[in-house]
CSV table of N, CA, C and O in Angstrom, one decimal:
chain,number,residue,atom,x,y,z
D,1,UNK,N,-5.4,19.7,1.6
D,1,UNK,CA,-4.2,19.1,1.0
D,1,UNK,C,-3.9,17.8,1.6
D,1,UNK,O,-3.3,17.8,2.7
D,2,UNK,N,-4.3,16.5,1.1
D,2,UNK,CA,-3.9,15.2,1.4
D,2,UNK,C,-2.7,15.0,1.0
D,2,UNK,O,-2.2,15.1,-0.2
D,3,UNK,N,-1.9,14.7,2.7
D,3,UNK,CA,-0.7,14.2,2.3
D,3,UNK,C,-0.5,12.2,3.1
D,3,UNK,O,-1.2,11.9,4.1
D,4,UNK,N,0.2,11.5,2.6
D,4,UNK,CA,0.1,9.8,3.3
D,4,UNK,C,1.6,9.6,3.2
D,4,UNK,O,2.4,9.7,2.3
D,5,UNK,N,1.8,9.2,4.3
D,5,UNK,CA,3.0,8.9,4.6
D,5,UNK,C,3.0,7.9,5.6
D,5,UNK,O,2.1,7.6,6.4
D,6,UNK,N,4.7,7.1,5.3
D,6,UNK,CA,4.4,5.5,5.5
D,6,UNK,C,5.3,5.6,6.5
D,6,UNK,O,5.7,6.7,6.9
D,7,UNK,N,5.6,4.4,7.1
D,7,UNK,CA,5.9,4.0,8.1
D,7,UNK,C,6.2,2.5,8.3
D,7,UNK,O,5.3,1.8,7.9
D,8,UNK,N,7.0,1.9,8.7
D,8,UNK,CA,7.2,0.1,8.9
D,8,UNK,C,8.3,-0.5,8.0
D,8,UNK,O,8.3,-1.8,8.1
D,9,UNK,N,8.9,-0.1,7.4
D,9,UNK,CA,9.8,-0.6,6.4
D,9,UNK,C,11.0,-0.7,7.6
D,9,UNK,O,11.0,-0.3,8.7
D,10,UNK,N,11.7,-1.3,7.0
D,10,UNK,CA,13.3,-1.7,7.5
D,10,UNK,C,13.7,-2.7,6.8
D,10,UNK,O,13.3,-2.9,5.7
D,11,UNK,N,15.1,-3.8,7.6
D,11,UNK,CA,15.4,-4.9,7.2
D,11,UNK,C,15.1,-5.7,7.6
D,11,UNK,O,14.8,-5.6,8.8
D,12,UNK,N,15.1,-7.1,7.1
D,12,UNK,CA,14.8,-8.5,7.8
D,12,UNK,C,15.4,-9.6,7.3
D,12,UNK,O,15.7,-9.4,6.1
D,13,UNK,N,15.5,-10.3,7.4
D,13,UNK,CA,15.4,-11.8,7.1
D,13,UNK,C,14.9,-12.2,6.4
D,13,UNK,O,13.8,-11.6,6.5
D,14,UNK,N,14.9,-13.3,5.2
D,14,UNK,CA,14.1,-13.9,4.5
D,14,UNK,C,13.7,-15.3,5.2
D,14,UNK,O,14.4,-16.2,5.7
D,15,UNK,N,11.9,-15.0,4.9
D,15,UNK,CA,11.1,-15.4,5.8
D,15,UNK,C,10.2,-14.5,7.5
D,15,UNK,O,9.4,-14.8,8.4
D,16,UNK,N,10.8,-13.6,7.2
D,16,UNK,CA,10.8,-12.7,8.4
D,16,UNK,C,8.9,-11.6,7.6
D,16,UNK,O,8.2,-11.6,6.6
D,17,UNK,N,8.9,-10.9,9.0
D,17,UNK,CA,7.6,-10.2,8.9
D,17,UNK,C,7.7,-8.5,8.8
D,17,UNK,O,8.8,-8.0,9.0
D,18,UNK,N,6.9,-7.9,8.6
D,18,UNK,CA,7.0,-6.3,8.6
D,18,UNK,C,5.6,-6.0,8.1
D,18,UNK,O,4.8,-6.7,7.4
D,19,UNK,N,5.3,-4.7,9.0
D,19,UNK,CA,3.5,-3.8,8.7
D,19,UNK,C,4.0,-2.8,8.2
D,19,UNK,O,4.9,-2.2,8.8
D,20,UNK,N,3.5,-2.3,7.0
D,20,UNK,CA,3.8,-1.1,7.2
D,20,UNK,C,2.4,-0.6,7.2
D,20,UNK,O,1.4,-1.4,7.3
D,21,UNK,N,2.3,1.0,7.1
D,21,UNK,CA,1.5,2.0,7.4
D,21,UNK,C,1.3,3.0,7.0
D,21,UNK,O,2.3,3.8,7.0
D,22,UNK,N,-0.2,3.5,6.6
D,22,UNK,CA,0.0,4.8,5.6
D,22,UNK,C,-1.1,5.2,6.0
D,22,UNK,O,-2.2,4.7,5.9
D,23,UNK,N,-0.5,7.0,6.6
D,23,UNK,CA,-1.6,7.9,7.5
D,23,UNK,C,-1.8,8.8,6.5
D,23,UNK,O,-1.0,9.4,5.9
D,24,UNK,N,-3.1,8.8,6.4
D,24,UNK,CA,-3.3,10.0,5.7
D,24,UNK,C,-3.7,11.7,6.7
D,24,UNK,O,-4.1,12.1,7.8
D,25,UNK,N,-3.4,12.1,5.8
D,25,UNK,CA,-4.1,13.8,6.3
D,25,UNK,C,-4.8,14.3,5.5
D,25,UNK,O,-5.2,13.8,4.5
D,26,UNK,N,-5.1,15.5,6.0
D,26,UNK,CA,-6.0,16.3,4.7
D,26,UNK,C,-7.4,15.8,4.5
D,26,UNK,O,-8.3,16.4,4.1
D,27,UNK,N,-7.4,14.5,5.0
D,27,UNK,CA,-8.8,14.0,4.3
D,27,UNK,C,-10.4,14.1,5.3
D,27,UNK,O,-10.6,14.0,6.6
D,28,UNK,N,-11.1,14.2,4.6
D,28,UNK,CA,-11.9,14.7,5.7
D,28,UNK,C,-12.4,12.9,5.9
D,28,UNK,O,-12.1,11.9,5.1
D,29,UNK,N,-13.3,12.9,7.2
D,29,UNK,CA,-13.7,11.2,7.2
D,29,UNK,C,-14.4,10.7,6.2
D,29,UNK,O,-13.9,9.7,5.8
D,30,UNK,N,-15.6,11.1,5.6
D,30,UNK,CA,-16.1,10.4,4.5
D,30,UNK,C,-15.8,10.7,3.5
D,30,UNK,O,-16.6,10.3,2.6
D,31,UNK,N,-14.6,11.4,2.8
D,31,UNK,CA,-14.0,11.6,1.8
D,31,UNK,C,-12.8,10.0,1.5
D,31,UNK,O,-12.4,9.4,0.5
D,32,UNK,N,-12.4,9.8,3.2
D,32,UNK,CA,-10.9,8.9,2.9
D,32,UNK,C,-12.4,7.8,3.3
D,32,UNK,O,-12.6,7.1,2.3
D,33,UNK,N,-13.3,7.5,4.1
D,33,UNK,CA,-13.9,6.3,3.7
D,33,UNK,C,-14.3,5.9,3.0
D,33,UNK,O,-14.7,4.7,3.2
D,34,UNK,N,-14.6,6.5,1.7
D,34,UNK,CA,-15.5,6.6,0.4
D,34,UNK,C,-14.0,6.2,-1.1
D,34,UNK,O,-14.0,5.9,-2.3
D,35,UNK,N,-13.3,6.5,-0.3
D,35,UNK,CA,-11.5,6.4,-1.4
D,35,UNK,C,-11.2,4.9,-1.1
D,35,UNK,O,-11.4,4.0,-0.3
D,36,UNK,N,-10.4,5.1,-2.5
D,36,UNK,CA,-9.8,3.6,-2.6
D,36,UNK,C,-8.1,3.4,-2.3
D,36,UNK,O,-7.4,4.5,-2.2
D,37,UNK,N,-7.7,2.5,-2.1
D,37,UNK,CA,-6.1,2.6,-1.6
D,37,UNK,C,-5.6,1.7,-1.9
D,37,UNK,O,-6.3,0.7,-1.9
D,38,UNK,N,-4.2,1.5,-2.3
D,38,UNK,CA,-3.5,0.4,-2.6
D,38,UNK,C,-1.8,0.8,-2.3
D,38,UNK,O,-1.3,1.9,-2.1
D,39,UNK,N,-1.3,-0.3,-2.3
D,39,UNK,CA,0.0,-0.6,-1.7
D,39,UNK,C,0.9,-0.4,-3.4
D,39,UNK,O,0.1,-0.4,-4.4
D,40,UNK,N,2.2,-0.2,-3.7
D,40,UNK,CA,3.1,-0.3,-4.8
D,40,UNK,C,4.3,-0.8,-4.2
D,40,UNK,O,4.5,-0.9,-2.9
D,41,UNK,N,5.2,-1.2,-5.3
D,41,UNK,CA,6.2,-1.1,-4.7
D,41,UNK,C,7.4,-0.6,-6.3
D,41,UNK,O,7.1,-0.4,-7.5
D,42,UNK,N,8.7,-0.7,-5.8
D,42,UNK,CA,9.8,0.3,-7.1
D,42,UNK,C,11.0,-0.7,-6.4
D,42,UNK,O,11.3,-0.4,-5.2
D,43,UNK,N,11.6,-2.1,-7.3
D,43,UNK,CA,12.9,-2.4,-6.9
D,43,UNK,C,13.4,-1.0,-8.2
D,43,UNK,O,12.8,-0.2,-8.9
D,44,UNK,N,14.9,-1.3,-7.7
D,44,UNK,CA,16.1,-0.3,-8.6
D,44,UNK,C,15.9,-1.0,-9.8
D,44,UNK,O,15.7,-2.2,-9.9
D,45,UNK,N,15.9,0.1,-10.9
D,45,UNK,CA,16.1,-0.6,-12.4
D,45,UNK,C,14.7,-1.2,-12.8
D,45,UNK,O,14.6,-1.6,-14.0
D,46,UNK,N,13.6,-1.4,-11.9
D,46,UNK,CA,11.9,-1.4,-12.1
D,46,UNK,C,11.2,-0.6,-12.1
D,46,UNK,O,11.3,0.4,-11.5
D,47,UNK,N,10.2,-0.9,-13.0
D,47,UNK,CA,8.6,-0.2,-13.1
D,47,UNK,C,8.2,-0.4,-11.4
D,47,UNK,O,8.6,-1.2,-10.6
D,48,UNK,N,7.3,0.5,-11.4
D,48,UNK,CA,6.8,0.3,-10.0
D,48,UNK,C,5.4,-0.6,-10.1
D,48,UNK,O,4.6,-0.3,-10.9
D,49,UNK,N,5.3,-1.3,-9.4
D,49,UNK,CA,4.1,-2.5,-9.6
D,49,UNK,C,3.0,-2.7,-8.6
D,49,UNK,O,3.2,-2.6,-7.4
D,50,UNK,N,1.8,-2.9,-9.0
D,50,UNK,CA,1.0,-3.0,-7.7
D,50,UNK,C,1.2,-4.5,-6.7
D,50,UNK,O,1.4,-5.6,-7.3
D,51,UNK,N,1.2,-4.4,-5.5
D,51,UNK,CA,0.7,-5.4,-4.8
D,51,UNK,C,-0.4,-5.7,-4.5
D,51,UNK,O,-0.9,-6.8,-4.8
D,52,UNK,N,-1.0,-4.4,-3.7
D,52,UNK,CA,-2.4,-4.9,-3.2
D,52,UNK,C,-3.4,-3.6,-3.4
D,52,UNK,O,-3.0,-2.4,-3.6
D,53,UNK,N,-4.7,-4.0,-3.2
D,53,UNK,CA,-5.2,-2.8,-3.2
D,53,UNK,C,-6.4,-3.4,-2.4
D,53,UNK,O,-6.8,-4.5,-2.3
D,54,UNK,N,-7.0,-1.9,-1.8
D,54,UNK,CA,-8.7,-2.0,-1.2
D,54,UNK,C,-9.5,-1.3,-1.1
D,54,UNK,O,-9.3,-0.3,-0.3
D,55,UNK,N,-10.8,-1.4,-1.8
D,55,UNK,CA,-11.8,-0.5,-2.1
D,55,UNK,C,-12.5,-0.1,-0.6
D,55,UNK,O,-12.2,-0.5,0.5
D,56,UNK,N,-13.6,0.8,-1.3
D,56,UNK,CA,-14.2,1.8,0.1
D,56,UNK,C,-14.8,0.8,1.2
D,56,UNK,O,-15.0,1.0,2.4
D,57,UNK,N,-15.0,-0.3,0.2
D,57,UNK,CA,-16.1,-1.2,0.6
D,57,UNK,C,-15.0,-2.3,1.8
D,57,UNK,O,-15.5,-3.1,2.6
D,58,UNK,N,-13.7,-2.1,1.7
D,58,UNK,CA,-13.0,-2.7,2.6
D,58,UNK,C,-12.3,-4.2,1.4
D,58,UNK,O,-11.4,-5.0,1.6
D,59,UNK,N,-13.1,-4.1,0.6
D,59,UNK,CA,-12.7,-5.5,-0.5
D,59,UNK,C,-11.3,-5.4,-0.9
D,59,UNK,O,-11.0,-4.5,-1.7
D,60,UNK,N,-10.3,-6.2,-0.6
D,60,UNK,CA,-9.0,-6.4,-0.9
D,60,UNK,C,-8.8,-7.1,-2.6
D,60,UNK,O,-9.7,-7.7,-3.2
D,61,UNK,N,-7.3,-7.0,-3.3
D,61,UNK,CA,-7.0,-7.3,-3.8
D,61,UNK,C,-5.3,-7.6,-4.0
D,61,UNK,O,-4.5,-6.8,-3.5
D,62,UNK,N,-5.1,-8.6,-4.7
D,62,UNK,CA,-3.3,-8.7,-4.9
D,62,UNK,C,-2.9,-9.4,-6.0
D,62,UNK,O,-3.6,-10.1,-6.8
D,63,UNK,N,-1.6,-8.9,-6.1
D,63,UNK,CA,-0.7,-9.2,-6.7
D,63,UNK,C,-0.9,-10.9,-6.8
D,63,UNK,O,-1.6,-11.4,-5.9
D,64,UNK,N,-0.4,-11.8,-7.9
D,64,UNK,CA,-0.4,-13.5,-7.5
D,64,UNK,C,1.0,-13.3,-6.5
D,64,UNK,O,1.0,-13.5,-5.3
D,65,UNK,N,2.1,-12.9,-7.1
D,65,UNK,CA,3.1,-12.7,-6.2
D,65,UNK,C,3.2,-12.7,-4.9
D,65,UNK,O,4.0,-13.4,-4.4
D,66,UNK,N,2.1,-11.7,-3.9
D,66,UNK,CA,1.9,-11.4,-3.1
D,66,UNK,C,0.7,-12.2,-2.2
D,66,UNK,O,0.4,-11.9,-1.0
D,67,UNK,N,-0.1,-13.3,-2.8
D,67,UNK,CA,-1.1,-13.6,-2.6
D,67,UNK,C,-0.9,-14.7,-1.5
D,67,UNK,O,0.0,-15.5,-1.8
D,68,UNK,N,-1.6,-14.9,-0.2
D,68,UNK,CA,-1.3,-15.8,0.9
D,68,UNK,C,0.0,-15.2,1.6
D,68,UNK,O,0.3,-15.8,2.6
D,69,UNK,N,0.8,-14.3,1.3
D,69,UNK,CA,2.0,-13.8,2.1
D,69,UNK,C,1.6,-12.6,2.6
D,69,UNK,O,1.7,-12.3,3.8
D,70,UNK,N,0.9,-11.6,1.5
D,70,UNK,CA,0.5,-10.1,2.3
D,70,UNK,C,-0.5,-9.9,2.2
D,70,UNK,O,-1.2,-10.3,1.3
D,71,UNK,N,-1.1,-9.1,3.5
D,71,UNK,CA,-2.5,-8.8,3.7
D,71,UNK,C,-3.0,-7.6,3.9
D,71,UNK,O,-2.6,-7.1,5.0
D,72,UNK,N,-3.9,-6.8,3.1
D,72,UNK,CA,-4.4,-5.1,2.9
D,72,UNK,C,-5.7,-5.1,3.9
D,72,UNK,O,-6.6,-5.9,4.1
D,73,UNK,N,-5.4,-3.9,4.4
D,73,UNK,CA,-6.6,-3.6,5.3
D,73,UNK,C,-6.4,-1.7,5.4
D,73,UNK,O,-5.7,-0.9,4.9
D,74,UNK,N,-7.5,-1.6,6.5
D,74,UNK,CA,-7.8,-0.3,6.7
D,74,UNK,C,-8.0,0.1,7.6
D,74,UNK,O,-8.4,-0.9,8.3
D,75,UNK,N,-8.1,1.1,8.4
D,75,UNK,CA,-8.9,1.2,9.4
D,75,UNK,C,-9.2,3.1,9.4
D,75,UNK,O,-8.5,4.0,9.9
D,76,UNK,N,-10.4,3.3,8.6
D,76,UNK,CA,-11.0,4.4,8.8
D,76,UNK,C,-11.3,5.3,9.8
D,76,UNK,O,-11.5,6.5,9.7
D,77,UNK,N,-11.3,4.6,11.1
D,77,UNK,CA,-11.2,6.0,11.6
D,77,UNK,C,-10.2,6.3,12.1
D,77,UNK,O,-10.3,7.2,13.0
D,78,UNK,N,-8.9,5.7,11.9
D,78,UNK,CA,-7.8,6.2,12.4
D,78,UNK,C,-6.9,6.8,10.6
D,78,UNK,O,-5.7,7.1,10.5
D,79,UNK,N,-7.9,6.9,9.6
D,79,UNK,CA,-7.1,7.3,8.8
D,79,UNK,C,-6.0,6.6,8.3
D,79,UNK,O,-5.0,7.3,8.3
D,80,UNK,N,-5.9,5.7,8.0
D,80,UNK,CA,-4.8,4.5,8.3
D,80,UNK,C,-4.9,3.4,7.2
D,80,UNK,O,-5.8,2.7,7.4
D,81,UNK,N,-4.3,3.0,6.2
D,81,UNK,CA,-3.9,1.9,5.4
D,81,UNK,C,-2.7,1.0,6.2
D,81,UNK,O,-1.7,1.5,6.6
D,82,UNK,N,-2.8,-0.2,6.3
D,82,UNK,CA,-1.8,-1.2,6.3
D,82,UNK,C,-1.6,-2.2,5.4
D,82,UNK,O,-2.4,-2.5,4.5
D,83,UNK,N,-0.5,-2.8,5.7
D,83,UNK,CA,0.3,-3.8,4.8
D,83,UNK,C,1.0,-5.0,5.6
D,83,UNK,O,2.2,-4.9,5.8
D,84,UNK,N,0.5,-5.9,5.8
D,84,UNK,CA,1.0,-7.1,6.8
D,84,UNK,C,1.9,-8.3,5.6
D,84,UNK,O,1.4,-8.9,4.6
D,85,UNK,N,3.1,-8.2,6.1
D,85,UNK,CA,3.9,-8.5,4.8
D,85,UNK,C,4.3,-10.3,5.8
D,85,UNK,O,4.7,-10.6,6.9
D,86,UNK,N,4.1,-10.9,5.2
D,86,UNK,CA,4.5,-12.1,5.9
D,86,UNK,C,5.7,-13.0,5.2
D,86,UNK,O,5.7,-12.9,3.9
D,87,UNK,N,6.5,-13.7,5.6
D,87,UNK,CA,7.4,-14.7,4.4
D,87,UNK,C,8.0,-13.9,4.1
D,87,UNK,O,7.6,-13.9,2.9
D,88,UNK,N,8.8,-13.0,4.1
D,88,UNK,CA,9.2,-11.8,2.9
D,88,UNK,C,10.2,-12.8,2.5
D,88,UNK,O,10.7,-13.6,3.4
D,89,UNK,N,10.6,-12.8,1.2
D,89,UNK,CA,11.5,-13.2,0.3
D,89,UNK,C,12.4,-11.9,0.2
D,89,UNK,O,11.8,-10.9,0.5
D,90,UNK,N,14.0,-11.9,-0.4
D,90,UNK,CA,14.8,-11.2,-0.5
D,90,UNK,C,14.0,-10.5,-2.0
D,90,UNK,O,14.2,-9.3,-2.2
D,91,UNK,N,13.5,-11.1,-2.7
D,91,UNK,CA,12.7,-10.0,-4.2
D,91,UNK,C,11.9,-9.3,-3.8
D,91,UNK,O,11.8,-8.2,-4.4
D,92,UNK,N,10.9,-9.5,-2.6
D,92,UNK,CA,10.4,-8.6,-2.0
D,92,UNK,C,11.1,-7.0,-1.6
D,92,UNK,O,10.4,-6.0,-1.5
D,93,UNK,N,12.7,-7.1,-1.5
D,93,UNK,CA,13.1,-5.5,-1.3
D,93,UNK,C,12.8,-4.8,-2.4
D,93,UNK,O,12.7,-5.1,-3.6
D,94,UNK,N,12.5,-3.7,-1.6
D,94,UNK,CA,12.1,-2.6,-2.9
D,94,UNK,C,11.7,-1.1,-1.9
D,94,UNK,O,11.8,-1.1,-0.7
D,95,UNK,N,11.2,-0.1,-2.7
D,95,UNK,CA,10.8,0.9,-2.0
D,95,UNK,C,9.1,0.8,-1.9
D,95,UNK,O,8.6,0.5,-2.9
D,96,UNK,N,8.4,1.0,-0.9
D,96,UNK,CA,6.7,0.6,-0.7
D,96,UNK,C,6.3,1.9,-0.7
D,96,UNK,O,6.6,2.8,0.1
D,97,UNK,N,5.3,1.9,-2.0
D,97,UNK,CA,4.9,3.1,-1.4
D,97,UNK,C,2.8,3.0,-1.2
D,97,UNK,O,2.0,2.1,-1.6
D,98,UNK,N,2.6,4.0,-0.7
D,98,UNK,CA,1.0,3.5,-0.7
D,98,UNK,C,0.1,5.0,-1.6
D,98,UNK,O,0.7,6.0,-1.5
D,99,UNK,N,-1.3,4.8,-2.3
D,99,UNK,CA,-1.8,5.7,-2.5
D,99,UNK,C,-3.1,5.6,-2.4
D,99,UNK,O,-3.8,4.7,-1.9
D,100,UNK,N,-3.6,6.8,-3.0
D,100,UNK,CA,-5.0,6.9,-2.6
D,100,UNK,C,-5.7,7.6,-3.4
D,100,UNK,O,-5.1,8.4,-4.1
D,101,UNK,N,-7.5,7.4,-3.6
D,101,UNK,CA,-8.3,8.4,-4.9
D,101,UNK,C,-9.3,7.7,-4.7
D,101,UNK,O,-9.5,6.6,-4.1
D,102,UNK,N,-10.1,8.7,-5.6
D,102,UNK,CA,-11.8,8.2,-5.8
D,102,UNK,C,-11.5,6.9,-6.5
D,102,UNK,O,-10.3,6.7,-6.8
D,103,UNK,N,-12.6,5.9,-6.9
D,103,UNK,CA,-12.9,5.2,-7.3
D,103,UNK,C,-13.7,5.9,-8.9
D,103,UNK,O,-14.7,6.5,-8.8
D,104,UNK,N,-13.1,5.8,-10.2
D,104,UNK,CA,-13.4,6.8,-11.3
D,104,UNK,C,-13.4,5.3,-12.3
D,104,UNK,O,-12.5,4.5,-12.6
D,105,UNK,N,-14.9,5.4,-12.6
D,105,UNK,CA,-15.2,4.8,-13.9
D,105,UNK,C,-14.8,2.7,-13.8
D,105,UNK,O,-14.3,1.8,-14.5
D,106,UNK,N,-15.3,2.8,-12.4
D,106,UNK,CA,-14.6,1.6,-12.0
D,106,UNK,C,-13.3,1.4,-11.5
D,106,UNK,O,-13.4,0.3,-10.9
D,107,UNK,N,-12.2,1.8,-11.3
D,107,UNK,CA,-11.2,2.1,-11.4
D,107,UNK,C,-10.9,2.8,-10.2
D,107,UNK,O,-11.7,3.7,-9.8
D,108,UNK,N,-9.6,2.3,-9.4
D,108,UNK,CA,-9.1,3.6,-8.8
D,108,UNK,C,-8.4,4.8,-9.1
D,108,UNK,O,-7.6,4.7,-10.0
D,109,UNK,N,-8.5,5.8,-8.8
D,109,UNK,CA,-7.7,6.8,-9.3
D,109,UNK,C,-6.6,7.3,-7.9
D,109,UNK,O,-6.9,7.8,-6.8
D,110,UNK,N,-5.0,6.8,-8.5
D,110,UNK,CA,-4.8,7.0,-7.6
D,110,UNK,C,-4.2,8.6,-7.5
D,110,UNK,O,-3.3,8.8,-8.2
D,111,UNK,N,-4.6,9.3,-6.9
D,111,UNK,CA,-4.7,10.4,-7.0
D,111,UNK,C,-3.4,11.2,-6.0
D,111,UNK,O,-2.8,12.3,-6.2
D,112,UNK,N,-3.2,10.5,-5.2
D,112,UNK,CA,-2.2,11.0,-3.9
D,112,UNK,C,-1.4,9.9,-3.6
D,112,UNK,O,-1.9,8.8,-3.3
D,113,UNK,N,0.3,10.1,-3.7
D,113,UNK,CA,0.9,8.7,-3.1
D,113,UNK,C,1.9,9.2,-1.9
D,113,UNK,O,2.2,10.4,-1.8
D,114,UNK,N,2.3,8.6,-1.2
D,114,UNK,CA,3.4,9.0,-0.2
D,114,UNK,C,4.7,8.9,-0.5
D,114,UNK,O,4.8,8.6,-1.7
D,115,UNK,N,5.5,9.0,-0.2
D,115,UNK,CA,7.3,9.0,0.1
D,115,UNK,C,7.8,8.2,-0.3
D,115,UNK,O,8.5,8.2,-1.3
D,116,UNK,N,7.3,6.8,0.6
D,116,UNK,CA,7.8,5.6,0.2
D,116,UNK,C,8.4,5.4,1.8
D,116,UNK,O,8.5,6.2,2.7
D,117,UNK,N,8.8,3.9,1.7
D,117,UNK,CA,9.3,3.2,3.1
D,117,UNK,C,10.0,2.2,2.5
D,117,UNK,O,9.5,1.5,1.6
D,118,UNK,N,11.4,1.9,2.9
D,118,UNK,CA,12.2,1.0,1.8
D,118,UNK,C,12.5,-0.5,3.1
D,118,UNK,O,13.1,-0.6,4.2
D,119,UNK,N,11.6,-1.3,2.2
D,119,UNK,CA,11.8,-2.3,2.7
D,119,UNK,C,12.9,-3.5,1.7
D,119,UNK,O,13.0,-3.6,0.4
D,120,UNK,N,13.9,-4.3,3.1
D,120,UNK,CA,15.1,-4.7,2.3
D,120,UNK,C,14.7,-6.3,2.8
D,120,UNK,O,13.7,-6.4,3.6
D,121,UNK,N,15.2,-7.2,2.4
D,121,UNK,CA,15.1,-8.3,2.8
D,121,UNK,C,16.5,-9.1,2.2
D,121,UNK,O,16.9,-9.1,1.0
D,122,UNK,N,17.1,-9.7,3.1
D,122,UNK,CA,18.2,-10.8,2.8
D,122,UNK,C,18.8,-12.1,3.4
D,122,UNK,O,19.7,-12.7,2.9
């Protein structure tokens, strides 16, 4: 049973920094090394949207929104997705959430997402 759960959210400043962090469980090691992962996020009264994402291969992707401010990574053997959020802007608040899945037909599938970590900025 994969469960991911986040971590790093709070409040800050506009222009201010924040990591968050998403541990997984459940996953065996070459199952969560071989998975793809990406970051979301949900303001109030929004669709929830991607920011970033990174394949097995460690290859990142973003949002334009997000691009030169936040940075996706991994670290497999600690089971571990991050999110290095830099500049945050006050549009930046919202709730973050992170997920995870095979890579299906090209595509991630995100198959497992976490709780969420509510990042605010003002």
């Amino acid at each position: 049973h994969v469960q991911l759960v986040e971590s790093g959210g709070g409040s800050v400043q506009a222009g201010g920094s924040l990591r968050l962090s998403c541990a997984a469980s459940g996953y065996t090691s070459s199952a969560y090394s071989s998975s793809c992962m990406g970051w979301f996020r949900q303001a109030p009264g929004k669709e929830r949207e991607s920011d970033a994402g990174i394949d097995s291969d460690g290859n990142p992707n973003y949002a334009e929104s997000v691009k030169g401010r936040f940075t996706i990574s991994r670290d497999n053997g600690k089971n571990t997705l991050y999110l290095q959020m830099n500049a945050l802007k006050p549009e930046d608040t919202a709730m973050y959430y992170c997920a995870a899945g095979p890579t299906y037909r090209g595509n991630c599938r995100m198959d497992y997402w976490g709780q969420g970590t509510q990042v605010t900025v003002s």
